[in-house]
Short mmCIF file of C-alpha atoms in Angstrom, two decimals:
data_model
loop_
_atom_site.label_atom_id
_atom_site.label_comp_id
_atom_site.label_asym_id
_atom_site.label_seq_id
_atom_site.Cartn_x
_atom_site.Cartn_y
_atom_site.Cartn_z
CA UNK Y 71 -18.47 9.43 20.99
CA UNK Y 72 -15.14 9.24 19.30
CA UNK Y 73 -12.02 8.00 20.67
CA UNK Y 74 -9.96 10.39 19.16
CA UNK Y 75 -10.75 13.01 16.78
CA UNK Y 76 -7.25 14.50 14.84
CA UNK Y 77 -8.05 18.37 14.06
CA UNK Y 78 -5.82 19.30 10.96
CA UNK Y 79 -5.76 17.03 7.58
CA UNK Y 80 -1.94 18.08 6.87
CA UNK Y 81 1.23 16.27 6.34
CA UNK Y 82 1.11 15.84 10.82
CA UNK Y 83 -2.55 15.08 10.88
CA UNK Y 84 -2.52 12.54 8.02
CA UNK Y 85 0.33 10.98 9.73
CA UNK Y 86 -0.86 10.55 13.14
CA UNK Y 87 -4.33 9.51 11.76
CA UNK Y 88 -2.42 6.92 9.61
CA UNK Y 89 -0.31 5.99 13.10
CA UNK Y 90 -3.41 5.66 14.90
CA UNK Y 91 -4.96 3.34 12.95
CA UNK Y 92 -3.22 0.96 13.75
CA UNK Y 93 -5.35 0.09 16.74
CA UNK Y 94 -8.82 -0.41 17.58
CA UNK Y 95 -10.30 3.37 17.81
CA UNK Y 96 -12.82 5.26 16.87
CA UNK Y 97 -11.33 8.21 14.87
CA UNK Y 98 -11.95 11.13 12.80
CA UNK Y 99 -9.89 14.24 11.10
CA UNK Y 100 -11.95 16.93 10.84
CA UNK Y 101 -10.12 19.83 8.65
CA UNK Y 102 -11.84 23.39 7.36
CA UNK Y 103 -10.33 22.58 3.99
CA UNK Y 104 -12.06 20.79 1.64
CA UNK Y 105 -9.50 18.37 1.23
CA UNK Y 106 -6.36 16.87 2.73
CA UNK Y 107 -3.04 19.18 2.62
CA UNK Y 108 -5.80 22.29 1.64
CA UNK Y 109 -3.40 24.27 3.61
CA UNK Y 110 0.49 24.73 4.92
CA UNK Y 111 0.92 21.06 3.35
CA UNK Y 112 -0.27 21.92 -0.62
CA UNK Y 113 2.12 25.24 -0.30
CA UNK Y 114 6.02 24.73 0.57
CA UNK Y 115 8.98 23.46 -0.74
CA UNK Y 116 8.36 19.93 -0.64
CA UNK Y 117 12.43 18.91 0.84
CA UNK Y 118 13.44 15.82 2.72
CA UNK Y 119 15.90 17.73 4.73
CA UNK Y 120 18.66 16.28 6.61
CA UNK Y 121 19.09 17.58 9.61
CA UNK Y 122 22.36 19.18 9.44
CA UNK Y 123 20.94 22.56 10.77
CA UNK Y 124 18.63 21.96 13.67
CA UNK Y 125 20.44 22.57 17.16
CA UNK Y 126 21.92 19.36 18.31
CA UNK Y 127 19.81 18.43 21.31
CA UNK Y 128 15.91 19.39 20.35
CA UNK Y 129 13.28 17.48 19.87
CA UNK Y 130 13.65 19.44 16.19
CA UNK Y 131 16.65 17.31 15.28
CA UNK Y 132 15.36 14.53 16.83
CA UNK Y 133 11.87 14.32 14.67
CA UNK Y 134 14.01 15.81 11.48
CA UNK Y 135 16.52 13.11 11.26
CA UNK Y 136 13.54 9.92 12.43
CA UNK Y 137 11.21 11.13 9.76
CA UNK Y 138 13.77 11.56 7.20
CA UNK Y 139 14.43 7.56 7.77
CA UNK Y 140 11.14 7.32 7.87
CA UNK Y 141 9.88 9.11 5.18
CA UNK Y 142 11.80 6.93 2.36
CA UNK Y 143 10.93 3.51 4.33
CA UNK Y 144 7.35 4.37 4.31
CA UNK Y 145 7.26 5.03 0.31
CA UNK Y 146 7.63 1.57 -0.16
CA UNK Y 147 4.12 1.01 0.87
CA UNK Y 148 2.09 3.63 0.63
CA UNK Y 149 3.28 4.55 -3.28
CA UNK Y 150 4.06 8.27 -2.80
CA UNK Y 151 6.56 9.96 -4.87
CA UNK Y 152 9.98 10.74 -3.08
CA UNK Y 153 13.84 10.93 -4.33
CA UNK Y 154 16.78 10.95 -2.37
CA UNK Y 155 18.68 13.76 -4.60
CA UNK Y 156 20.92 14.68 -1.71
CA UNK Y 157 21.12 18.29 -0.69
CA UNK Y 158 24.28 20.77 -1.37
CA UNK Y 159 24.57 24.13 0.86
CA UNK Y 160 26.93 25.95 -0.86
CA UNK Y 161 29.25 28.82 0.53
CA UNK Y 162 30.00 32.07 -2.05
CA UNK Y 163 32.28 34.38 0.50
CA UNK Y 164 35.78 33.09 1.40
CA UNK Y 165 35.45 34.53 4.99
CA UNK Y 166 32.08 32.18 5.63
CA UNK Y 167 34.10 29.07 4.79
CA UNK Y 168 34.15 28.04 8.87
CA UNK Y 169 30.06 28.33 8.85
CA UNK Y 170 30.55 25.00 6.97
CA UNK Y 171 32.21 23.05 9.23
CA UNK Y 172 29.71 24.59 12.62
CA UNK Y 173 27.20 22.85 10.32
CA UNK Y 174 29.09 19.42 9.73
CA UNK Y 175 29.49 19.40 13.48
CA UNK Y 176 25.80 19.61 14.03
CA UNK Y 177 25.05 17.45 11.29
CA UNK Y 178 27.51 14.61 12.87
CA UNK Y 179 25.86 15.47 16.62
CA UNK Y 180 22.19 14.87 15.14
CA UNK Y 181 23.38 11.73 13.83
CA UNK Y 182 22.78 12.86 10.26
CA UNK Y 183 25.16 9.66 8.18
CA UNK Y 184 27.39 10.52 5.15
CA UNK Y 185 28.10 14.15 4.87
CA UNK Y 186 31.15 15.64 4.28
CA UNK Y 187 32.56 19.58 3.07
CA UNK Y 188 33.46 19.04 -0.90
CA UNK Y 189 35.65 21.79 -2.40
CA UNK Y 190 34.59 23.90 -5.47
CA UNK Y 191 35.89 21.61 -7.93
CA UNK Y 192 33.96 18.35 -6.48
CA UNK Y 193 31.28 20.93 -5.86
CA UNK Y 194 30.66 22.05 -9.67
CA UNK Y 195 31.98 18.75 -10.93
CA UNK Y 196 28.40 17.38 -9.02
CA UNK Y 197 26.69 20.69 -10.01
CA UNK Y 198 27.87 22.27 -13.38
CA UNK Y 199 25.61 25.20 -13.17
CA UNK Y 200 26.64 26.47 -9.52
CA UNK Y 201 28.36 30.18 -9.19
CA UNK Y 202 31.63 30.20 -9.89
CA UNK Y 203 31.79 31.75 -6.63
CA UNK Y 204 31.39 28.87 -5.07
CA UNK Y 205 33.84 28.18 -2.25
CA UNK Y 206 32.82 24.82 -0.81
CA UNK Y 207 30.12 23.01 -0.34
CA UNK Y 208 28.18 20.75 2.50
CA UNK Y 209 26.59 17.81 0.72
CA UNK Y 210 24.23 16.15 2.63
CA UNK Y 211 23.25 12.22 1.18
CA UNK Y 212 19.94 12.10 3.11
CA UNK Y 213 18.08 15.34 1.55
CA UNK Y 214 15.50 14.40 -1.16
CA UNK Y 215 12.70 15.48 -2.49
CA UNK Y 216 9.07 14.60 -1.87
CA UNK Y 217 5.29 16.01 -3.18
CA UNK Y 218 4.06 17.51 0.31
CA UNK Y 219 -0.05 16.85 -0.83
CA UNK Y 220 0.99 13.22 -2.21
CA UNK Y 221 2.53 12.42 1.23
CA UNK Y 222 -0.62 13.70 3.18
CA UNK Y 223 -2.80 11.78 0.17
CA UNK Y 224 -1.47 8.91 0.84
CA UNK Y 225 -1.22 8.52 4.77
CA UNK Y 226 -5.48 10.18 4.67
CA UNK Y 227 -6.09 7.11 2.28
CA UNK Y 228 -4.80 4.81 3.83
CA UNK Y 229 -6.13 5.82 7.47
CA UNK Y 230 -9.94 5.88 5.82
CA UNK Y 231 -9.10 2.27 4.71
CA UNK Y 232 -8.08 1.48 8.30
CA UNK Y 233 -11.02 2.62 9.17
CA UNK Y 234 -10.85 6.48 10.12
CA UNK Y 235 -13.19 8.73 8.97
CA UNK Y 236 -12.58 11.97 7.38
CA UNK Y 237 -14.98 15.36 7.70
CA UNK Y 238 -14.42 18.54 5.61
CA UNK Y 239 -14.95 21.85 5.14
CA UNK Y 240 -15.52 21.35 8.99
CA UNK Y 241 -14.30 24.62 11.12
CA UNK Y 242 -13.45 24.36 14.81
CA UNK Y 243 -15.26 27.14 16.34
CA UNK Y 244 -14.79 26.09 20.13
CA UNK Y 245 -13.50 23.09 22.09
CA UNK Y 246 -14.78 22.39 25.45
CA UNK Y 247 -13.28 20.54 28.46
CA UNK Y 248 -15.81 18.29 30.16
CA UNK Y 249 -14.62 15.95 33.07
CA UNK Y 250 -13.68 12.62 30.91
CA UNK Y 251 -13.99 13.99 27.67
CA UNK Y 252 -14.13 17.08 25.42
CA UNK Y 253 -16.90 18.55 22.86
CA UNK Y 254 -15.54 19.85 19.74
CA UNK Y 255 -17.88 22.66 18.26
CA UNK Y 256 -17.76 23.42 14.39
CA UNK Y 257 -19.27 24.83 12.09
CA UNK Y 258 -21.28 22.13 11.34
CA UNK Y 259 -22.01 20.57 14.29
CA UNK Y 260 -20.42 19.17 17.73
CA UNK Y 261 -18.56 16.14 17.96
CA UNK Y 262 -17.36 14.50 21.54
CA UNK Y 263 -13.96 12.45 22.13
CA UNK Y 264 -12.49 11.35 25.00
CA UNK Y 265 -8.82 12.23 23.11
CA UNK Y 266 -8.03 15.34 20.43
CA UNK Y 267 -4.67 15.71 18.85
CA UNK Y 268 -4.14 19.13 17.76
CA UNK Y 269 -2.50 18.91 14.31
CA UNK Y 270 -4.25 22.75 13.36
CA UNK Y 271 -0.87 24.15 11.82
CA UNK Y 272 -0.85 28.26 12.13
CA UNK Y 273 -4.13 27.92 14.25
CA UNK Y 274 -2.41 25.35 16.66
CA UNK Y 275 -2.07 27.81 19.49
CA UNK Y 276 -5.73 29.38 18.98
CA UNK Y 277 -7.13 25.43 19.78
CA UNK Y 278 -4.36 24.99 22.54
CA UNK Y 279 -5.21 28.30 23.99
CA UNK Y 280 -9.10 26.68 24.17
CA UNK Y 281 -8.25 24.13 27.00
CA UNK Y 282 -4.96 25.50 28.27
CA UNK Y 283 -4.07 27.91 30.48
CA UNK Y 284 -0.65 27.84 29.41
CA UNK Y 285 -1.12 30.02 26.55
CA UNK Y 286 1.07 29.82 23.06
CA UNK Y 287 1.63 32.25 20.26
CA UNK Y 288 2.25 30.95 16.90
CA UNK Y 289 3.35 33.42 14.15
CA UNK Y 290 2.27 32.80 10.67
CA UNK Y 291 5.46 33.31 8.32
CA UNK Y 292 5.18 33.78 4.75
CA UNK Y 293 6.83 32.02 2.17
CA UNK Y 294 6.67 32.97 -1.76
CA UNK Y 295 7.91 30.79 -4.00
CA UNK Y 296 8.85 31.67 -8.14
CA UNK Y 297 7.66 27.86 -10.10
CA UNK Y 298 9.29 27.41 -13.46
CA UNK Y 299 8.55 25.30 -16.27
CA UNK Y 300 10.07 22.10 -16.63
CA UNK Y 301 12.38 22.90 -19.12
CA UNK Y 302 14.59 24.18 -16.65
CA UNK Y 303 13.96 21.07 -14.14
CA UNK Y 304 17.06 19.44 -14.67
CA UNK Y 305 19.25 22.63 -14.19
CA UNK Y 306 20.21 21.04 -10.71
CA UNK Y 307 20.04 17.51 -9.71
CA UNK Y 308 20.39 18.07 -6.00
CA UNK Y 309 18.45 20.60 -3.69
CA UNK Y 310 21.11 23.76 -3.81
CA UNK Y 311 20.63 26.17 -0.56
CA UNK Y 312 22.54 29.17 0.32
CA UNK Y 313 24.42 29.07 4.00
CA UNK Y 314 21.35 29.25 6.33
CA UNK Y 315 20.33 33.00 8.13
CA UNK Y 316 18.35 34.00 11.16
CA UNK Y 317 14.47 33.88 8.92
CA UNK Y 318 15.47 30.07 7.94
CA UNK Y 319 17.48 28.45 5.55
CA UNK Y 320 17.34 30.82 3.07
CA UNK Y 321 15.36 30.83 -0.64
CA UNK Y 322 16.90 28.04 -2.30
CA UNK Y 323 16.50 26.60 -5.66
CA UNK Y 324 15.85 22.71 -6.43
CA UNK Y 325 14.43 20.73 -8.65
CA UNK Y 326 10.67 19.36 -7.68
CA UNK Y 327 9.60 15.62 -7.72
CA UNK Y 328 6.98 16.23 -10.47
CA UNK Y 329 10.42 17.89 -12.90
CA UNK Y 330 10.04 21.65 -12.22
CA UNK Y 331 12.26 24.14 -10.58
CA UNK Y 332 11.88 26.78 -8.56
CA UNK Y 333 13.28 29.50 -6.16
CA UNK Y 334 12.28 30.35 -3.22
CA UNK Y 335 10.75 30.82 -0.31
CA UNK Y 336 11.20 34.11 0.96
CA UNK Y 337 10.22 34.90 5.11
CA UNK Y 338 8.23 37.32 5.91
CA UNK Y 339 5.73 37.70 9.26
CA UNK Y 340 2.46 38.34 8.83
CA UNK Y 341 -0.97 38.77 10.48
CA UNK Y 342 -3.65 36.99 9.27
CA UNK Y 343 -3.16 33.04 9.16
CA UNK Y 344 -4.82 32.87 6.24
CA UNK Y 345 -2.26 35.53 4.62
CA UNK Y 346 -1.40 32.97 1.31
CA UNK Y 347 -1.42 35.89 -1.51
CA UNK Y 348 1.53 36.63 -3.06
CA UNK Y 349 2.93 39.87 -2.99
CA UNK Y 350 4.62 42.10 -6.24
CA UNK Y 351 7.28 43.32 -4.26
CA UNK Y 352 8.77 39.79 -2.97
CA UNK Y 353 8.21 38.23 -5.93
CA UNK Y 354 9.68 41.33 -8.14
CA UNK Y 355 12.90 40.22 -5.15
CA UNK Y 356 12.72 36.27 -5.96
CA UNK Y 357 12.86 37.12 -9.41
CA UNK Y 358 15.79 39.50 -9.49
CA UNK Y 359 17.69 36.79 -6.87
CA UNK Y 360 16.96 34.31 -9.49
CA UNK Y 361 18.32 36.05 -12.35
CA UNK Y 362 21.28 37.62 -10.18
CA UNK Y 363 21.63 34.42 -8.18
CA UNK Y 364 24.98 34.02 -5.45
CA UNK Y 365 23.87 29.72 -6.32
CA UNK Y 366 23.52 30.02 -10.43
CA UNK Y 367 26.23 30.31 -13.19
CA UNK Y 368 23.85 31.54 -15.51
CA UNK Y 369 20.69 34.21 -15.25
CA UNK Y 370 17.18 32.32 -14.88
CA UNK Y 371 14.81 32.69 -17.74
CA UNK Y 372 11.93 35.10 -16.23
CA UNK Y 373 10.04 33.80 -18.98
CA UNK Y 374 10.14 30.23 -17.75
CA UNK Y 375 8.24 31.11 -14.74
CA UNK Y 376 4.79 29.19 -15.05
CA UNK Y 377 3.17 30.50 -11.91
CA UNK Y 378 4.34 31.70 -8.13
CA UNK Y 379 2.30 30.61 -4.81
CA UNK Y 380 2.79 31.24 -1.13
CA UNK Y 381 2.84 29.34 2.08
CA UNK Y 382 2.75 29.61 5.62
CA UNK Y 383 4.59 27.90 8.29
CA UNK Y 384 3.76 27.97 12.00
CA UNK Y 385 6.49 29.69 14.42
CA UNK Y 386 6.41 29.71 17.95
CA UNK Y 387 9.15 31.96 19.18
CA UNK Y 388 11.13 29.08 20.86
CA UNK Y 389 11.66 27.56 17.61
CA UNK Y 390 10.89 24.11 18.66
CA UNK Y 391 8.34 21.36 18.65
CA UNK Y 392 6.18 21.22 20.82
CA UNK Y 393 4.39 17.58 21.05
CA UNK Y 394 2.69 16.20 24.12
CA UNK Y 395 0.00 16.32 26.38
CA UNK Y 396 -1.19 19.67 27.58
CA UNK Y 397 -0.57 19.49 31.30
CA UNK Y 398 -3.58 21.30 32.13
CA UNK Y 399 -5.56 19.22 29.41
CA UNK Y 400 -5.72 15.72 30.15
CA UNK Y 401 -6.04 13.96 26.82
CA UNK Y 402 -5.65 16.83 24.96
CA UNK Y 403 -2.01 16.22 22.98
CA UNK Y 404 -0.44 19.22 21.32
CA UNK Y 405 1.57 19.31 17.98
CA UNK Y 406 2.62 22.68 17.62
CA UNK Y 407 5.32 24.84 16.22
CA UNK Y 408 5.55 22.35 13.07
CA UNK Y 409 7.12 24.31 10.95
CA UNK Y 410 10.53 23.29 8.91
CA UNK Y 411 11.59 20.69 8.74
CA UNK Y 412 7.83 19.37 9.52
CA UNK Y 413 7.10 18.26 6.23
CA UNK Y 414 10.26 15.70 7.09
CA UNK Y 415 9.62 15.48 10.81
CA UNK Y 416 5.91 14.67 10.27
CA UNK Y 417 5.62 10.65 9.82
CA UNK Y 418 8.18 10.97 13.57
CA UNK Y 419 5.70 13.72 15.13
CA UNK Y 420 3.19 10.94 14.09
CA UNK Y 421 4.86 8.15 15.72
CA UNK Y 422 6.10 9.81 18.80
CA UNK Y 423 2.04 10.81 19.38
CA UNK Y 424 0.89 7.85 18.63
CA UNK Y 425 3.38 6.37 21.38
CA UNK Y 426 2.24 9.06 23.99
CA UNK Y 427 -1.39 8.07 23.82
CA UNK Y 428 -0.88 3.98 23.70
CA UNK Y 429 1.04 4.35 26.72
CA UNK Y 430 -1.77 5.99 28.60
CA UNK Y 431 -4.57 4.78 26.68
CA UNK Y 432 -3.24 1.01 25.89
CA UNK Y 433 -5.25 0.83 22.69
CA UNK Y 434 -5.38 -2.93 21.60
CA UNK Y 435 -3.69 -3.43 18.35
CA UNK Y 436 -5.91 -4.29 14.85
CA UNK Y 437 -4.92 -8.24 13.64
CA UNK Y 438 -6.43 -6.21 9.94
CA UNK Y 439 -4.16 -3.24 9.55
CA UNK Y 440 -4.03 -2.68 6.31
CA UNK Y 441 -0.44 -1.32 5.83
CA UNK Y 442 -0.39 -1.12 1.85
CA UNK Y 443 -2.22 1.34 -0.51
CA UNK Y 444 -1.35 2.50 -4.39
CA UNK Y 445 -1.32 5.44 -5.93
CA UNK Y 446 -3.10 6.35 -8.61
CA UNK Y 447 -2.33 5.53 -11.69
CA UNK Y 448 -0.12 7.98 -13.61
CA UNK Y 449 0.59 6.94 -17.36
CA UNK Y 450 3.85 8.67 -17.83
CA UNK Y 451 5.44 5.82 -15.78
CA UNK Y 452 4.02 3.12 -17.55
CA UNK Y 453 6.04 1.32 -21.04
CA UNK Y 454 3.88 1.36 -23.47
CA UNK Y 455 2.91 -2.31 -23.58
CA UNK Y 456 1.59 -1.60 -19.78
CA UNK Y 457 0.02 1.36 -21.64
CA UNK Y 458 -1.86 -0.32 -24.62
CA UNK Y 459 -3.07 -2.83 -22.32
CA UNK Y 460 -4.60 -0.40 -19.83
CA UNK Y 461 -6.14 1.62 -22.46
CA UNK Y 462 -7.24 -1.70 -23.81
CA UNK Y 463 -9.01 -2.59 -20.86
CA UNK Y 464 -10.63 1.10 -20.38
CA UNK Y 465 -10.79 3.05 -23.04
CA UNK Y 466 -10.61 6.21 -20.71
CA UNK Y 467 -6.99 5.93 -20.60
CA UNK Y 468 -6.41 6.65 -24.03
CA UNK Y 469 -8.16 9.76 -23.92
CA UNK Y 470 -5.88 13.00 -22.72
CA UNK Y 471 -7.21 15.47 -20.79
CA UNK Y 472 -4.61 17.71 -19.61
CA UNK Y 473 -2.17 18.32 -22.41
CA UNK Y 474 0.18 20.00 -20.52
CA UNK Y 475 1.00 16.98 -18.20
CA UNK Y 476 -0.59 14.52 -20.18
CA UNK Y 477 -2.57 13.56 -18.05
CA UNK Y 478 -5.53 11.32 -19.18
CA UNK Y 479 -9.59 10.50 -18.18
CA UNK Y 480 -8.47 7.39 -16.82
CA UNK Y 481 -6.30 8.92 -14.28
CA UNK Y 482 -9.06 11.37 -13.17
CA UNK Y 483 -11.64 9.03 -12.51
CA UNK Y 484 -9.50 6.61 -10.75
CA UNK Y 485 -8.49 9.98 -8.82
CA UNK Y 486 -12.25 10.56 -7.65
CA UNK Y 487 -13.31 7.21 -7.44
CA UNK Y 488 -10.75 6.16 -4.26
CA UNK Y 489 -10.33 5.76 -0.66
CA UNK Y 490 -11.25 9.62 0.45
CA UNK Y 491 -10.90 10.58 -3.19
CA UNK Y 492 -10.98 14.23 -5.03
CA UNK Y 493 -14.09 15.90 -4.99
CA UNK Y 494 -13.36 19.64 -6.22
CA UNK Y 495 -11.11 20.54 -9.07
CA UNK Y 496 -7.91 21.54 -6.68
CA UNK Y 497 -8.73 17.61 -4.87
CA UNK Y 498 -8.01 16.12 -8.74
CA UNK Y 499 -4.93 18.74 -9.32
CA UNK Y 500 -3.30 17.23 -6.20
CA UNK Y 501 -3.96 13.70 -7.20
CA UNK Y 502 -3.04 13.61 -10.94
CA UNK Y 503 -1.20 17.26 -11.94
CA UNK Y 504 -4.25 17.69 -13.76
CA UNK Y 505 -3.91 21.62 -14.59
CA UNK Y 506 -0.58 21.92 -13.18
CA UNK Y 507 1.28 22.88 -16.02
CA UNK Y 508 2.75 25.74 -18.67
CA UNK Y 509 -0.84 26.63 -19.26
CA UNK Y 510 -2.10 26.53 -15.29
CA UNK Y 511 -5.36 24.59 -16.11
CA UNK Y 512 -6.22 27.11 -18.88
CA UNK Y 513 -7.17 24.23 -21.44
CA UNK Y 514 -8.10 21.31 -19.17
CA UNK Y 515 -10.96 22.84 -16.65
CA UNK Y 516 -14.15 22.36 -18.54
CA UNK Y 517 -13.59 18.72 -19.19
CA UNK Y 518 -12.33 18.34 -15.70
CA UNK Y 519 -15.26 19.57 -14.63
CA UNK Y 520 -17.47 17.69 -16.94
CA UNK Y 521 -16.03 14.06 -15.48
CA UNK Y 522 -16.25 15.60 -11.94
CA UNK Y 523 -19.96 15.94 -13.02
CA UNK Y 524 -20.96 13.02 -14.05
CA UNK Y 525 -18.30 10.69 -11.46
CA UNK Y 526 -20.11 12.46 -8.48
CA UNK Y 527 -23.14 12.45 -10.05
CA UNK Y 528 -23.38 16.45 -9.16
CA UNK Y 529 -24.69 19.26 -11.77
CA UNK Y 530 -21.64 21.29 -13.31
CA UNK Y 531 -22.78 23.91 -10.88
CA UNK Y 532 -21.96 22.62 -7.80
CA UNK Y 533 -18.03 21.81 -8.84
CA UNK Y 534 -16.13 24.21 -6.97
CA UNK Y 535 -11.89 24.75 -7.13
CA UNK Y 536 -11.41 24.24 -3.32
CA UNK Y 537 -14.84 23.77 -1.51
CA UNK Y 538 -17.65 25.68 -0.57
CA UNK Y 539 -17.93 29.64 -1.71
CA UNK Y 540 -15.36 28.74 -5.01
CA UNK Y 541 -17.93 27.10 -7.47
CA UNK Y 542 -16.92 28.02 -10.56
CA UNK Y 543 -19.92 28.53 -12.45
CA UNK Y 544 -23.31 30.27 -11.48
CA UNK Y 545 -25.80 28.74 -14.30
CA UNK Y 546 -26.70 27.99 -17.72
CA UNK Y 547 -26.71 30.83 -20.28
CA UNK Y 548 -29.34 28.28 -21.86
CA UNK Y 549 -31.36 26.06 -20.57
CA UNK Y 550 -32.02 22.30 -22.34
#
């Protein structure tokens, strides 16, 4: 029997699994993906945010402006990529000037340090290729920029080297209340746990719902987002948002941490929580926004765009957080509703779990906690003395791969052969960029594949993109 089992390998899972480890448990993340962040957490925009926008008073603010603190202390040791590029929300219409200084008030409530309403001139002098609409401007210090997956990589790795173990491609089919503990049923077998911390994302409610009698309703809302190439990834500096509306903060553009750009997201509710596909019609709407843009001086090159994806993000109809214990479910400790700013709040949703189950549980703390992990190695941030030398000491590195990124044998292999390292073709894209670039993988795949082969030891047949039902080839035309 477990101690705890974490259901959901996301940016809020990862986290509290990381949290957890800490102390002496026995603990596993189960996730349906095939990987960590295989869902909500590969797929949205990948901001620090502030905190100037939540309502003053929720636990929303509260988690947004801890795990933004949190979120650039942590980098230091766990090696994921994250800039503090500061955020600008820019007004266009002289008679919404006054919606800037409603948010400067909540900013300053939330405790949010250092911003301030800049005027157009300050405002394009920071940004040269804002509207020349622009009216004024709330810069925030705190927003940055993060990779969503590398934060989730990084917290899963470093749990599994504290000791937690990791099962995919693992679907929760039922959980069942027994008196001191609870059976989790997948897909692949039943696991008991005396604890469960519900980190599902959109299917948060349909686990809560399980145990609870107090029943929760979480509606899956889409997000498409319009990637360009990284020749336009220095066209802003800072994250650039439009004054925030009713659906969210509105589609945005912003440089990412890996040098792109895009626009984006739009918000649209849906049905199915498994509703990812894009859609002509909003992305024929990001498109003309983007080229027509109230934020841009200039019209965006459609022909920069390099590929478009879509997210969901889990609303309950409060719009809040909801993280505790299920009072009808001893043991059983909710995170639900994480939608933005969860990606920032997550590494505070973590800790504020974790604190709820030491003080009922009293879990004695591990004198080994290994607090430290590295990334992988990525080549573009090496001089090239650290470069010659690495390739001198195996060979691999020398040898590119991905031309697009650059990225290099080496770099895969170190990316499969890791703490709860890549095992499908999407598992190395999220570790390395591998196939993330102008060409979208269109060059790189078969010799991905062929070092996924031989690292795993696994015929070419059984690679898959993203787990089981997605191999990518079905046999040999010719045999040896």
């Amino acid at each position: 029997m477990y101690d705890i089992i974490v259901i959901g390998a996301g940016v809020t899972g990862t986290c509290t699994a990381r949290e957890l480890s800490k102390y002496q448990v026995n603990m596993c993340v189960i996730d349906k993906g095939d990987d960590v962040a295989s869902g909500t957490s590969k797929a949205n925009s990948g901001i620090v945010h502030g905190g100037y926008d939540c309502k003053p008073g929720t636990l929303m603010a509260e988690m947004n402006v801890r795990g933004n603190e949190l979120l650039y202390e942590l980098a230091e040791d766990l090696d994921y990529p994250i800039k503090k590029n500061g955020s600008l929300i820019v007004c266009t219409v002289p008679g919404e000037r006054g919606k800037l200084d409603v948010l400067l008030e909540q900013a300053k409530e939330n405790g949010v340090p250092g911003c301030r309403i800049i005027d157009k001139e300050e405002a394009l002098k920071m940004e040269p290729n804002l509207t020349d609409n622009t009216v004024a401007a709330l810069y925030v210090p705190t927003g940055g920029i993060i990779c969503p997956w590398g934060l989730a990589i990084a917290m899963g790795e470093n749990a599994a080297m504290n000791g937690c173990e990791f099962k995919f491609e693992h679907a929760v089919e039922n959980i069942i209340k027994k008196d001191d503990h609870y059976e989790v049923v997948t897909n692949k077998g039943t696991f008991e746990t005396k604890i469960v911390v519900n980190a599902a994302g959109v299917y948060a409610d349909t686990l809560h719902n399980m145990v609870s009698e107090d029943k929760k309703h979480i509606i899956a809302r889409r997000g498409e987002y319009l990637l360009m190439d990284k020749e336009l990834g220095d066209y802003f500096s800072a994250t650039v948002f439009p004054l925030p509306g009713k659906m969210g903060k509105g589609i945005l553009c912003a440089p990412t941490i890996h040098g792109n750009m895009f626009v984006g997201p739009s918000a649209t509710d849906v049905e199915g929580k498994d509703a990812v596909e894009t859609t002509q019609e909003i992305l024929d709407d990001l498109a003309y926004k983007a080229q027509h843009s109230y934020l841009t001086r200039t019209k965006l090159p459609m022909n920069k765009i390099i590929t478009s994806f879509a997210g969901l993000r889990a609303h309950l109809p409060e719009h809040e957080f909801i993280i505790e214990e299920a009072k009808d479910a001893p043991g059983f400790f909710d995170a639900l509703g994480i939608e933005s700013p969860g990606l920032t709040s997550s590494p505070a949703i973590a800790e504020r779990i974790a604190g709820q189950i030491q003080d009922k549980y009293h879990f004695p703390e591990k004198d080994n906690f290994i607090a430290k992990r590295k990334d992988v190695i990525h080549m573009e941030d090496l001089t090239l003395e650290e470069k010659n030398a690495l390739i001198k000491e195996k060979p691999e590195y020398g040898s590119i791969v991905c031309r697009c990124e650059m990225i290099t044998e080496g770099e895969i292999m170190d990316a499969i052969n890791r703490p709860l390292g890549a095992r499908t073709m999407d598992g190395v894209k999220r570790r390395t960029r591998a196939g993330m670039g102008r060409c979208q993988a269109g060059f790189c795949t078969p010799r991905t594949m062929e070092i996924l082969s031989r690292e795993l030891g696994i015929p070419m047949t059984e690679i898959t993109k993203k787990g089981e039902g997605s191999n990518l080839l079905v046999g040999k035309i010719k045999e040896d």
